[in-house]
Amino acid sequence: LYVPEGQHIGRELIHFDEIDSTNNHAKKIANDGCPHGTVVVAERQTLGRGRVGRLWQSDNNQGLWFSIVLRPDLEPEQVQIITLAASVAVVEGIFRDLGINCGIKWPNDIILGNSKLCGILTELSAEPGHVNYVVVGIGINVNQSFSEFDADIQDKATSLQIHAGKKISRVKLLAGILTCFEEMYNKVLEKNTKDIIDRWNKYSVTLDREVKIVSRDMEYIATAQSVAPDGKLVVKCKDGTVREISAGEVQVRGL
Ligand code: BTN
């Protein structure tokens, strides 16, 4: 794997044929003091994890399943910007390598057409005022054919191969995404939040759309306006009030 000189991200790269979850392993080695920028990649995951306790189908060697360990000098409250930066890096990495345009669906799904191509699971270890480490887990559907997806996700998922009509090099794609991630991560460290948010907005398919927000005690329609640096979705309700929605609290139906 070619990693350009001067890069920190991916300088240490640990590869598994099979593992439970690259995020689990990344957290383990982060606890044991592995260097900033270590990447864990696996051909197959037996227990790939998605957001909100879901399973992530990754029991085949057709996708790109990897996790990045970061040790940023940030307050725990500022870490969410890293997930936004990672979404942008995936979109730009795919575009630079393959010329394919993907979109970002809030909070951090990468979509192609109307289907999900990639999911990101960020996990944080922190104490008040101090971040121990952040693990950014990225799962991209690369060479799966339609029938390789589990029946229950076939109408929601897609892969780069389905879109491009040809096999894609996962190694080259990984190197490209890590290069883009390094660029975006440098913006995080420079506190260049505006550039990250601007790019995120540019790729967003959620903004300016009507979304249905479903929480435990209410349900309403609003228009998505922007994403805040803490990752919250800013929406304008029918009565003109503006609210900030966090991903953990609500489910947004529709785009
Ligand atoms: C989601 O959209 O729910 C997030 C999916 C994240 C999947 C990736 S695959 C690599 C890493 N290891 C995991 O167990 N999960 C993430």
Coordinates of C-alpha atoms and ligand atoms in Angstrom, one line a residue:
L1 CA 0.0 0.0 0.0
Y2 CA 1.4 3.4 -1.0
V3 CA 1.1 6.1 1.6
P4 CA 2.6 9.4 0.5
E5 CA 5.5 10.8 2.5
G6 CA 4.7 12.9 5.5
Q7 CA 1.5 11.2 6.2
H8 CA 0.6 10.0 9.6
I9 CA -2.7 8.4 8.7
G10 CA -2.0 4.8 7.7
R11 CA 1.7 4.7 8.3
E12 CA 0.9 1.9 10.7
L13 CA -1.4 -0.5 8.9
I14 CA -2.7 -3.7 10.5
H15 CA -4.4 -6.2 8.1
F16 CA -6.6 -9.2 9.1
D17 CA -8.2 -11.8 6.9
E18 CA -11.0 -12.0 9.4
I19 CA -11.8 -10.2 12.7
D20 CA -14.9 -9.6 14.7
S21 CA -14.9 -5.8 14.1
T22 CA -12.0 -3.5 13.0
N23 CA -13.5 -0.9 15.4
N24 CA -13.2 -3.4 18.3
H25 CA -9.6 -4.1 17.5
A26 CA -8.8 -0.5 17.0
K27 CA -10.2 0.3 20.4
K28 CA -8.2 -2.5 22.0
I29 CA -4.8 -1.4 20.5
A30 CA -5.7 2.3 21.2
N31 CA -6.1 1.4 24.9
D32 CA -2.6 -0.3 24.6
G33 CA -1.1 2.9 23.3
C34 CA -0.8 2.3 19.5
P35 CA 0.3 5.4 17.5
H36 CA -1.9 8.1 16.2
G37 CA -3.0 7.3 12.7
T38 CA -2.9 3.5 13.0
V39 CA -5.3 1.9 10.5
V40 CA -6.9 -1.5 11.0
V41 CA -8.3 -3.2 7.9
A42 CA -10.0 -6.5 7.5
E43 CA -11.1 -8.6 4.5
R44 CA -14.1 -9.9 6.5
Q45 CA -15.8 -9.0 9.8
T46 CA -17.8 -11.5 11.7
L47 CA -19.4 -8.9 13.9
G48 CA -19.3 -5.7 11.9
R49 CA -21.1 -3.0 13.9
G50 CA -23.3 -0.1 12.6
R51 CA -24.7 2.9 14.3
V52 CA -27.3 2.6 17.1
G53 CA -26.5 -1.1 17.8
R54 CA -27.2 -2.3 14.3
L55 CA -25.2 -5.0 12.6
W56 CA -23.1 -4.1 9.5
Q57 CA -23.0 -6.8 6.9
S58 CA -19.3 -7.3 6.1
D59 CA -18.8 -11.1 6.2
N60 CA -17.3 -11.0 2.7
N61 CA -14.1 -9.8 1.2
Q62 CA -15.8 -7.5 -1.3
G63 CA -15.9 -4.3 0.7
L64 CA -13.5 -2.0 2.4
W65 CA -13.8 -2.4 6.2
F66 CA -11.4 -0.3 8.1
S67 CA -10.9 1.8 11.3
I68 CA -8.5 4.8 12.0
V69 CA -7.2 5.5 15.5
L70 CA -6.7 9.2 16.2
R71 CA -5.4 11.1 19.2
P72 CA -6.6 14.7 18.5
D73 CA -5.8 17.6 20.8
L74 CA -9.5 18.5 21.1
E75 CA -12.2 18.8 23.7
P76 CA -14.6 15.8 23.6
E77 CA -17.4 18.1 22.5
Q78 CA -15.4 19.0 19.3
V79 CA -14.8 15.5 18.1
Q80 CA -18.0 15.3 16.0
I81 CA -16.3 17.4 13.3
I82 CA -14.0 14.4 12.6
T83 CA -17.0 12.4 11.4
L84 CA -18.0 15.2 9.1
A85 CA -14.4 15.4 7.8
A86 CA -14.4 11.6 7.3
S87 CA -17.6 11.8 5.3
V88 CA -16.1 14.4 3.0
A89 CA -12.9 12.4 2.7
V90 CA -14.8 9.3 1.5
V91 CA -16.8 11.3 -1.1
E92 CA -13.7 13.1 -2.4
G93 CA -11.5 9.9 -2.3
I94 CA -14.1 8.0 -4.4
F95 CA -14.4 10.9 -6.8
R96 CA -10.6 11.4 -7.3
D97 CA -10.0 7.6 -7.8
L98 CA -13.1 6.7 -9.8
G99 CA -14.8 9.9 -11.0
I100 CA -18.0 8.7 -9.2
N101 CA -20.1 11.4 -7.5
C102 CA -21.6 10.3 -4.1
G103 CA -23.8 12.3 -1.7
I104 CA -23.9 12.6 2.1
K105 CA -27.1 11.8 3.9
W106 CA -27.2 13.2 7.4
P107 CA -25.8 12.2 9.8
N108 CA -23.1 10.3 8.0
D109 CA -24.2 7.9 5.4
I110 CA -22.6 8.1 2.0
I111 CA -25.1 7.4 -0.7
L112 CA -24.9 6.6 -4.4
G113 CA -28.1 7.0 -6.4
N114 CA -30.6 6.6 -3.7
S115 CA -28.9 3.7 -1.9
K116 CA -26.4 3.4 0.9
L117 CA -22.8 2.9 -0.2
C118 CA -20.9 3.5 3.0
G119 CA -21.5 4.0 6.7
I120 CA -19.2 5.6 9.4
L121 CA -19.1 4.7 13.0
T122 CA -17.1 7.0 15.2
E123 CA -16.3 5.9 18.8
L124 CA -14.8 8.1 21.4
S125 CA -12.8 7.4 24.6
A126 CA -12.7 10.6 26.7
E127 CA -12.6 12.0 30.2
P128 CA -14.1 15.5 31.0
G129 CA -12.0 18.0 29.0
H130 CA -9.7 15.3 27.5
V131 CA -9.9 13.0 24.5
N132 CA -8.0 9.7 25.0
Y133 CA -8.6 8.5 21.4
V134 CA -11.1 8.5 18.6
V135 CA -11.8 5.5 16.4
V136 CA -13.3 6.3 13.0
G137 CA -14.7 3.1 11.5
I138 CA -15.6 3.2 7.8
G139 CA -17.4 0.5 5.8
I140 CA -17.7 0.9 2.0
N141 CA -19.5 -1.5 -0.3
V142 CA -17.0 -2.0 -3.2
N143 CA -17.3 -5.2 -5.2
Q144 CA -20.5 -6.8 -4.0
S145 CA -23.0 -7.8 -6.5
F146 CA -26.7 -7.2 -5.8
S147 CA -27.3 -10.8 -4.7
E148 CA -24.4 -10.7 -2.2
F149 CA -26.3 -8.3 0.0
D150 CA -28.6 -9.8 2.7
A151 CA -32.2 -9.9 1.5
D152 CA -33.3 -7.3 4.0
I153 CA -30.9 -4.6 2.7
Q154 CA -31.0 -5.4 -1.0
D155 CA -33.4 -2.5 -1.7
K156 CA -31.3 -0.1 0.4
A157 CA -27.7 -0.9 -0.3
T158 CA -25.4 -0.5 -3.3
S159 CA -21.8 -1.0 -4.2
L160 CA -19.3 0.8 -6.4
Q161 CA -19.1 -2.2 -8.7
I162 CA -22.9 -2.2 -9.2
H163 CA -22.6 1.4 -10.2
A164 CA -19.5 1.3 -12.3
G165 CA -20.1 -2.1 -13.9
K166 CA -16.5 -3.3 -13.2
K167 CA -14.4 -4.6 -10.3
I168 CA -12.7 -1.9 -8.3
S169 CA -9.3 -2.0 -6.6
R170 CA -9.9 -1.8 -2.9
V171 CA -6.2 -1.2 -2.1
K172 CA -6.0 1.8 -4.4
L173 CA -9.3 3.2 -3.1
L174 CA -8.1 2.8 0.5
A175 CA -4.9 4.7 -0.2
G176 CA -6.8 7.5 -2.0
I177 CA -9.3 7.8 0.9
L178 CA -6.5 7.9 3.5
T179 CA -4.8 10.6 1.5
C180 CA -8.0 12.6 1.5
F181 CA -8.6 11.9 5.1
E182 CA -5.2 13.2 6.1
E183 CA -6.0 16.5 4.2
M184 CA -9.3 16.8 6.0
Y185 CA -7.9 15.9 9.4
N186 CA -5.3 18.7 9.0
K187 CA -8.2 21.1 8.6
V188 CA -9.7 19.7 11.8
L189 CA -6.4 20.4 13.6
E190 CA -6.2 23.9 12.0
K191 CA -9.7 24.5 13.3
N192 CA -10.7 25.2 9.7
T193 CA -14.3 24.1 10.5
K194 CA -15.8 26.4 7.9
D195 CA -14.1 24.6 5.0
I196 CA -15.1 21.2 6.3
I197 CA -18.8 22.3 6.8
D198 CA -18.9 24.0 3.4
R199 CA -17.7 20.8 1.7
W200 CA -20.1 18.7 3.7
N201 CA -22.9 21.0 2.6
K202 CA -21.8 20.8 -1.0
Y203 CA -22.2 17.0 -1.0
S204 CA -25.3 16.9 1.2
V205 CA -28.4 15.4 -0.2
T206 CA -30.4 16.3 3.0
L207 CA -30.2 20.0 2.9
D208 CA -33.1 22.1 1.6
R209 CA -35.2 18.9 1.8
E210 CA -38.3 18.2 3.9
V211 CA -37.5 15.7 6.6
K212 CA -39.8 13.9 9.0
I213 CA -38.4 13.9 12.5
V214 CA -39.6 11.1 14.7
S215 CA -38.6 11.2 18.4
R216 CA -40.1 9.3 21.3
D217 CA -42.8 11.9 22.0
M218 CA -43.4 13.8 18.8
E219 CA -43.3 13.7 15.1
Y220 CA -43.0 16.6 12.7
I221 CA -42.0 17.8 9.3
A222 CA -39.3 20.4 8.9
T223 CA -36.8 21.7 6.3
A224 CA -33.2 20.7 6.8
Q225 CA -31.1 23.9 6.6
S226 CA -27.5 23.2 7.6
V227 CA -25.2 21.0 9.7
A228 CA -23.6 22.5 12.8
P229 CA -19.9 21.9 13.7
D230 CA -21.1 19.5 16.4
G231 CA -22.8 17.4 13.7
K232 CA -26.4 18.4 14.7
L233 CA -28.8 19.0 11.9
V234 CA -30.3 22.5 11.9
V235 CA -34.0 22.4 10.8
K236 CA -36.6 25.0 10.3
C237 CA -40.1 24.0 11.4
K238 CA -43.3 25.0 9.7
D239 CA -44.0 27.7 12.3
G240 CA -40.6 29.2 11.6
T241 CA -38.8 28.0 14.7
V242 CA -35.3 26.7 14.2
R243 CA -34.2 23.5 16.0
E244 CA -31.0 21.5 16.3
I245 CA -31.5 17.7 16.0
S246 CA -28.9 15.3 17.2
A247 CA -28.5 11.9 15.4
G248 CA -28.8 9.8 18.6
E249 CA -32.1 11.3 19.6
V250 CA -34.2 11.1 16.5
Q251 CA -34.7 9.2 13.3
V252 CA -35.0 11.3 10.2
R253 CA -37.3 9.7 7.6
G254 CA -37.1 10.5 4.0
L255 CA -33.8 12.0 2.8
Ligands
BTN1 C1 -23.6 2.7 10.0 O1 -23.9 3.3 8.9 O2 -24.4 2.2 10.7 C2 -22.1 2.6 10.3 C3 -21.4 1.4 9.7 C4 -19.9 1.3 10.0 C5 -19.3 0.1 9.5 C6 -17.8 0.1 9.7 S1 -17.0 -1.3 8.8 C7 -15.5 -0.9 9.6 C8 -15.8 -0.6 11.1 N1 -15.9 -1.8 11.9 C9 -17.2 -1.9 12.4 O3 -17.5 -2.9 13.1 N2 -18.0 -1.0 11.9 C10 -17.2 0.0 11.1

